[in-house]
């Protein structure tokens, strides 16, 4: 597993934990930062995980608005917590990280959904991120 894939998983964990524990994302990030400091072998994935989470925090309103707009019939509150986290990271990578091609961001999100979420989540994530990528500037 690549360092970026591990970082995405860590970022998903941080966003998911904030949702489930009903705490702020910065609070969840701080908890993970303490853990990361005690595990030097995970430094490579930690830096990108932090960039992902910070990016989601900085652009959360726009990201959540896009999820609501493109998730026909599904409100944010109705989605599984893990799907929200995966989508937020995927959208941030598509819109704000020119170093990651759209197809890679979508593939990584779909793989995460296959592993971490429901049977229907991978298709839902793929469709929603695909629609957003069509409207985004090319990476």
Backbone as JSON, one array per atom type, in Angstrom:
{
  "sequence": "XXXXXXXXXXXXXXXXXXXXXXXXXXXXXXXXXXXXXXXXXXXXXXXXXXXXXXXXXXXXXXXXXXXXXXXXXXXXXXXXXXXXXXXXXXXXXXXXXXXXXXXXXXXXXXXXXXXXXXXXXXXXXXXXXXXXXXXXXXX",
  "N": [[0.84, -1.17, 0.0], [0.6, 2.18, -0.89], [2.18, 5.2, 0.4], [0.52, 7.41, 0.14], [-1.99, 6.21, -0.11], [-2.21, 5.06, 2.4], [-2.21, 7.43, 3.86], [-4.61, 8.56, 3.02], [-6.39, 6.74, 4.15], [-5.87, 7.22, 6.87], [-6.75, 9.86, 7.03], [-9.45, 9.5, 6.45], [-10.14, 8.02, 8.72], [-9.79, 10.0, 10.7], [-11.73, 11.96, 10.02], [-14.03, 10.37, 10.14], [-13.98, 9.56, 12.84], [-14.4, 12.03, 14.09], [-17.02, 12.56, 13.26], [-18.49, 10.34, 14.32], [-17.87, 10.43, 17.06], [-18.86, 12.86, 17.59], [-17.34, 15.24, 17.73], [-15.23, 18.08, 17.06], [-13.56, 18.36, 13.9], [-10.9, 19.43, 14.0], [-10.29, 18.72, 16.68], [-10.36, 15.92, 16.57], [-8.26, 15.6, 14.77], [-6.13, 16.57, 16.32], [-5.97, 14.61, 18.3], [-5.14, 12.43, 16.74], [-2.73, 13.46, 15.86], [-1.18, 13.44, 18.19], [-0.97, 10.71, 18.54], [0.41, 10.04, 16.2], [2.84, 11.26, 16.66], [4.04, 9.54, 18.42], [4.63, 7.4, 16.87], [6.95, 7.05, 14.85], [7.43, 5.66, 12.45], [5.27, 6.06, 10.88], [5.34, 8.54, 9.77], [5.56, 9.34, 7.07], [3.0, 8.88, 5.94], [1.5, 10.46, 7.58], [1.91, 13.24, 7.06], [0.63, 13.8, 4.56], [-1.94, 12.95, 5.22], [-2.65, 14.83, 7.12], [-2.62, 17.12, 5.5], [-4.79, 16.51, 3.81], [-6.96, 16.44, 5.67], [-6.83, 19.05, 6.76], [-7.36, 20.45, 4.41], [-10.0, 19.63, 3.85], [-11.28, 20.74, 6.07], [-10.8, 23.48, 5.6], [-12.31, 23.9, 3.28], [-14.85, 22.99, 3.71], [-17.59, 23.85, 3.64], [-18.1, 24.34, 0.88], [-17.44, 21.82, -0.16], [-19.32, 20.14, 1.14], [-21.65, 21.26, 0.13], [-21.43, 20.57, -2.57], [-21.6, 17.78, -2.34], [-24.26, 17.53, -1.42], [-25.57, 18.64, -3.64], [-24.96, 16.88, -5.8], [-25.69, 14.35, -4.95], [-28.15, 12.97, -5.56], [-31.14, 12.81, -3.99], [-30.06, 12.01, -1.56], [-29.33, 13.2, 1.52], [-26.7, 14.8, 3.4], [-26.89, 14.04, 6.08], [-28.21, 11.64, 5.91], [-26.45, 9.88, 4.78], [-24.05, 7.2, 5.23], [-21.61, 7.64, 7.8], [-18.98, 7.01, 7.12], [-19.0, 7.1, 4.35], [-19.43, 9.83, 3.91], [-17.0, 10.86, 4.86], [-15.17, 9.69, 3.05], [-16.07, 10.79, 0.62], [-15.69, 13.54, 1.09], [-12.9, 13.74, 1.21], [-12.19, 12.76, -1.34], [-13.4, 14.71, -2.99], [-11.99, 16.99, -2.18], [-9.43, 16.31, -3.1], [-9.91, 16.2, -5.88], [-10.69, 18.84, -6.48], [-8.78, 20.56, -5.29], [-6.17, 19.57, -5.21], [-3.79, 19.58, -7.36], [-1.79, 17.8, -7.91], [-2.76, 15.27, -7.89], [-4.25, 13.23, -10.16], [-7.61, 13.34, -11.43], [-8.79, 10.83, -11.95], [-7.27, 9.11, -10.33], [-7.88, 10.07, -7.75], [-10.6, 9.43, -7.68], [-10.53, 6.61, -8.06], [-9.1, 5.82, -5.74], [-10.89, 6.63, -3.75], [-13.12, 5.03, -4.36], [-12.05, 2.46, -3.95], [-11.55, 2.65, -1.19], [-14.19, 2.86, -0.29], [-15.17, 0.34, -1.06], [-13.78, -1.31, 0.69], [-14.32, -0.28, 3.26], [-17.03, 0.39, 3.56], [-20.56, 0.06, 2.76], [-22.11, -2.39, 0.54], [-23.23, -1.01, -1.61], [-21.95, 1.4, -1.62], [-19.53, 1.89, -3.05], [-20.26, 2.21, -5.76], [-21.94, 4.42, -5.53], [-20.15, 6.39, -4.55], [-18.33, 6.43, -6.7], [-20.0, 7.35, -8.82], [-20.85, 9.9, -7.86], [-18.4, 11.31, -7.42], [-17.4, 11.16, -10.01], [-19.19, 12.79, -11.43], [-18.63, 15.27, -10.26], [-15.94, 15.53, -10.96], [-16.18, 15.86, -13.7], [-17.01, 18.48, -13.91], [-14.98, 19.89, -12.85], [-11.83, 21.69, -13.15], [-9.3, 20.22, -15.2], [-6.86, 17.97, -13.87]],
  "CA": [[0.0, 0.0, 0.0], [1.42, 3.39, -0.99], [2.1, 6.15, 1.51], [-0.67, 8.25, -0.07], [-3.17, 5.4, 0.2], [-2.24, 5.01, 3.87], [-2.58, 8.77, 4.33], [-6.05, 8.72, 2.8], [-7.07, 5.93, 5.18], [-5.75, 7.94, 8.13], [-7.62, 11.03, 6.96], [-10.81, 8.98, 6.6], [-10.3, 7.69, 10.14], [-9.92, 11.25, 11.47], [-13.05, 12.55, 9.73], [-15.03, 9.44, 10.66], [-13.97, 9.65, 14.31], [-15.04, 13.29, 14.47], [-18.46, 12.38, 13.04], [-19.05, 9.35, 15.24], [-17.71, 10.9, 18.44], [-19.49, 14.18, 17.65], [-16.35, 16.23, 18.13], [-14.78, 18.85, 15.91], [-12.49, 17.73, 13.12], [-9.6, 19.77, 14.59], [-10.08, 17.94, 17.9], [-10.01, 14.57, 16.12], [-6.94, 15.72, 14.18], [-5.17, 16.73, 17.41], [-5.82, 13.29, 18.91], [-4.33, 11.63, 15.83], [-1.37, 14.04, 15.84], [-0.49, 12.91, 19.37], [-0.66, 9.31, 18.25], [1.42, 10.01, 15.15], [4.13, 11.66, 17.24], [4.63, 8.39, 19.1], [4.85, 6.34, 15.88], [7.76, 7.67, 13.79], [7.38, 4.9, 11.2], [4.1, 6.47, 10.11], [5.49, 9.95, 9.43], [5.32, 9.56, 5.64], [1.57, 8.98, 5.67], [0.9, 11.48, 8.43], [1.96, 14.58, 6.46], [-0.43, 13.95, 3.57], [-3.22, 12.82, 5.93], [-2.92, 16.15, 7.72], [-2.96, 18.02, 4.39], [-6.15, 16.17, 3.41], [-7.92, 16.87, 6.69], [-6.83, 20.51, 6.78], [-8.04, 20.89, 3.19], [-11.43, 19.42, 4.04], [-11.74, 21.75, 7.03], [-10.75, 24.8, 4.95], [-13.27, 24.01, 2.19], [-15.96, 22.09, 4.07], [-18.9, 24.32, 3.17], [-18.2, 24.1, -0.56], [-17.43, 20.37, -0.37], [-20.62, 19.59, 1.55], [-22.66, 21.74, -0.82], [-21.3, 19.72, -3.76], [-22.16, 16.46, -2.01], [-25.72, 17.68, -1.4], [-26.03, 18.92, -5.0], [-24.79, 15.76, -6.71], [-26.1, 13.06, -4.37], [-29.57, 12.93, -5.81], [-32.0, 12.14, -3.03], [-29.36, 11.64, -0.33], [-28.79, 14.32, 2.29], [-25.49, 14.45, 4.15], [-27.28, 13.38, 7.34], [-28.7, 10.29, 5.61], [-25.34, 9.04, 4.31], [-23.19, 6.61, 6.26], [-20.5, 8.51, 8.19], [-17.75, 6.65, 6.39], [-19.15, 7.61, 2.98], [-19.2, 11.29, 3.97], [-15.56, 11.09, 5.0], [-14.54, 9.31, 1.78], [-16.45, 11.79, -0.39], [-15.04, 14.82, 1.39], [-11.48, 13.63, 0.82], [-12.15, 12.65, -2.79], [-13.72, 16.01, -3.57], [-10.86, 17.9, -1.95], [-8.34, 15.96, -4.02], [-10.3, 16.58, -7.24], [-10.78, 20.29, -6.66], [-7.72, 21.38, -4.7], [-4.83, 18.99, -5.26], [-3.42, 19.4, -8.76], [-0.81, 16.71, -8.03], [-3.48, 14.0, -7.97], [-5.21, 13.19, -11.28], [-8.98, 13.05, -11.01], [-9.04, 9.38, -11.99], [-6.63, 8.52, -9.16], [-8.69, 10.45, -6.58], [-11.84, 8.64, -7.73], [-10.19, 5.2, -7.82], [-8.74, 5.65, -4.33], [-12.13, 6.75, -2.97], [-13.94, 3.84, -4.62], [-11.41, 1.34, -3.24], [-11.82, 2.83, 0.24], [-15.61, 2.54, -0.06], [-15.32, -1.12, -1.17], [-13.21, -1.94, 1.87], [-14.78, 0.26, 4.53], [-18.44, 0.76, 3.66], [-21.59, -0.89, 2.35], [-21.99, -2.95, -0.81], [-23.66, -0.02, -2.61], [-21.21, 2.65, -1.46], [-18.51, 2.1, -4.08], [-20.94, 2.75, -6.94], [-22.42, 5.76, -5.18], [-18.96, 7.24, -4.49], [-17.83, 6.55, -8.06], [-20.9, 8.21, -9.58], [-20.84, 11.27, -7.37], [-17.1, 11.93, -7.71], [-17.3, 11.27, -11.45], [-19.95, 13.98, -11.83], [-17.88, 16.45, -9.8], [-14.71, 15.62, -11.76], [-16.54, 16.38, -15.02], [-17.19, 19.94, -13.83], [-13.76, 20.5, -12.28], [-10.71, 21.84, -14.09], [-8.48, 19.0, -15.31], [-5.63, 17.91, -13.09]],
  "C": [[0.9, 1.25, 0.0], [1.23, 4.31, 0.21], [0.86, 7.03, 1.36], [-1.95, 7.48, 0.23], [-3.32, 5.29, 1.72], [-2.68, 6.35, 4.44], [-4.08, 9.01, 4.15], [-6.84, 7.95, 3.85], [-7.01, 6.64, 6.53], [-6.67, 9.15, 8.15], [-9.09, 10.61, 7.09], [-11.09, 8.67, 8.06], [-10.53, 8.94, 10.99], [-11.29, 11.87, 11.26], [-14.17, 11.68, 10.29], [-15.12, 9.54, 12.18], [-14.65, 10.93, 14.78], [-16.55, 13.17, 14.35], [-19.08, 11.49, 14.12], [-19.0, 9.83, 16.7], [-18.35, 12.26, 18.67], [-18.57, 15.22, 18.27], [-15.93, 17.0, 16.88], [-13.68, 18.09, 15.17], [-11.12, 18.14, 13.67], [-9.29, 19.01, 15.88], [-9.68, 16.51, 17.55], [-8.6, 14.55, 15.52], [-5.86, 15.82, 15.26], [-4.91, 15.39, 18.11], [-4.92, 12.41, 18.05], [-2.9, 12.15, 15.76], [-0.56, 13.54, 17.03], [-0.07, 11.47, 19.13], [0.46, 9.21, 17.23], [2.8, 10.37, 15.69], [4.82, 10.49, 17.93], [4.93, 7.23, 18.15], [5.64, 6.89, 14.7], [7.72, 6.93, 12.45], [6.23, 5.35, 10.31], [4.18, 7.93, 9.65], [5.14, 10.21, 7.97], [3.83, 9.7, 5.34], [0.92, 10.09, 6.48], [0.85, 12.85, 7.75], [0.85, 14.78, 5.43], [-1.81, 13.8, 4.22], [-3.62, 14.16, 6.53], [-3.32, 17.16, 6.63], [-4.4, 17.78, 3.93], [-7.18, 16.71, 4.4], [-7.98, 18.4, 6.76], [-7.56, 21.07, 5.55], [-9.55, 20.74, 3.3], [-11.98, 20.46, 5.0], [-11.82, 23.12, 6.36], [-11.86, 24.99, 3.91], [-14.55, 23.22, 2.46], [-17.31, 22.56, 3.55], [-19.1, 24.01, 1.69], [-18.26, 22.6, -0.85], [-18.79, 19.77, -0.01], [-21.74, 20.04, 0.63], [-22.62, 20.91, -2.11], [-21.86, 18.33, -3.51], [-23.68, 16.52, -2.06], [-26.27, 17.86, -2.82], [-26.02, 17.68, -5.88], [-25.25, 14.41, -6.17], [-27.61, 12.88, -4.43], [-30.35, 12.1, -4.79], [-31.34, 11.74, -1.72], [-28.84, 12.9, 0.35], [-27.53, 13.85, 2.99], [-25.84, 13.65, 5.4], [-27.7, 11.93, 7.1], [-27.58, 9.33, 5.2], [-24.61, 8.38, 5.48], [-22.01, 7.55, 6.54], [-19.25, 8.25, 7.37], [-17.82, 7.16, 4.95], [-18.92, 9.12, 2.93], [-17.72, 11.59, 4.03], [-14.84, 10.8, 3.68], [-14.83, 10.36, 0.72], [-15.76, 13.12, -0.15], [-13.58, 14.81, 0.96], [-11.36, 13.56, -0.7], [-12.42, 13.98, -3.47], [-12.57, 16.98, -3.36], [-9.73, 17.59, -2.92], [-8.67, 16.38, -5.46], [-10.2, 18.09, -7.44], [-9.52, 21.06, -6.26], [-6.33, 20.78, -4.73], [-4.48, 18.66, -6.71], [-2.43, 18.25, -8.97], [-1.48, 15.35, -8.16], [-4.46, 14.06, -9.15], [-6.6, 12.8, -10.78], [-9.26, 11.56, -10.94], [-8.43, 8.68, -10.77], [-7.45, 8.83, -7.9], [-9.97, 9.61, -6.53], [-11.55, 7.18, -7.43], [-9.86, 4.94, -6.35], [-9.99, 5.7, -3.45], [-13.01, 5.52, -3.14], [-13.35, 2.63, -3.9], [-11.65, 1.44, -1.73], [-13.26, 2.46, 0.57], [-15.84, 1.03, -0.13], [-14.87, -1.81, 0.11], [-13.93, -1.53, 3.15], [-16.29, 0.45, 4.66], [-19.36, -0.33, 3.14], [-21.36, -1.38, 0.93], [-22.32, -1.92, -1.89], [-22.79, 1.24, -2.61], [-20.21, 2.91, -2.57], [-19.12, 2.71, -5.34], [-21.42, 4.17, -6.71], [-21.26, 6.75, -5.18], [-18.41, 7.48, -5.9], [-18.69, 7.52, -8.88], [-20.84, 9.66, -9.16], [-19.51, 11.97, -7.69], [-16.89, 12.08, -9.21], [-18.02, 12.51, -11.97], [-19.17, 15.26, -11.45], [-16.61, 16.62, -10.64], [-15.0, 16.17, -13.16], [-16.65, 17.9, -15.03], [-15.95, 20.65, -13.35], [-12.71, 20.71, -13.36], [-9.87, 20.57, -14.09], [-7.21, 19.1, -14.48], [-4.5, 17.42, -13.95]]
}
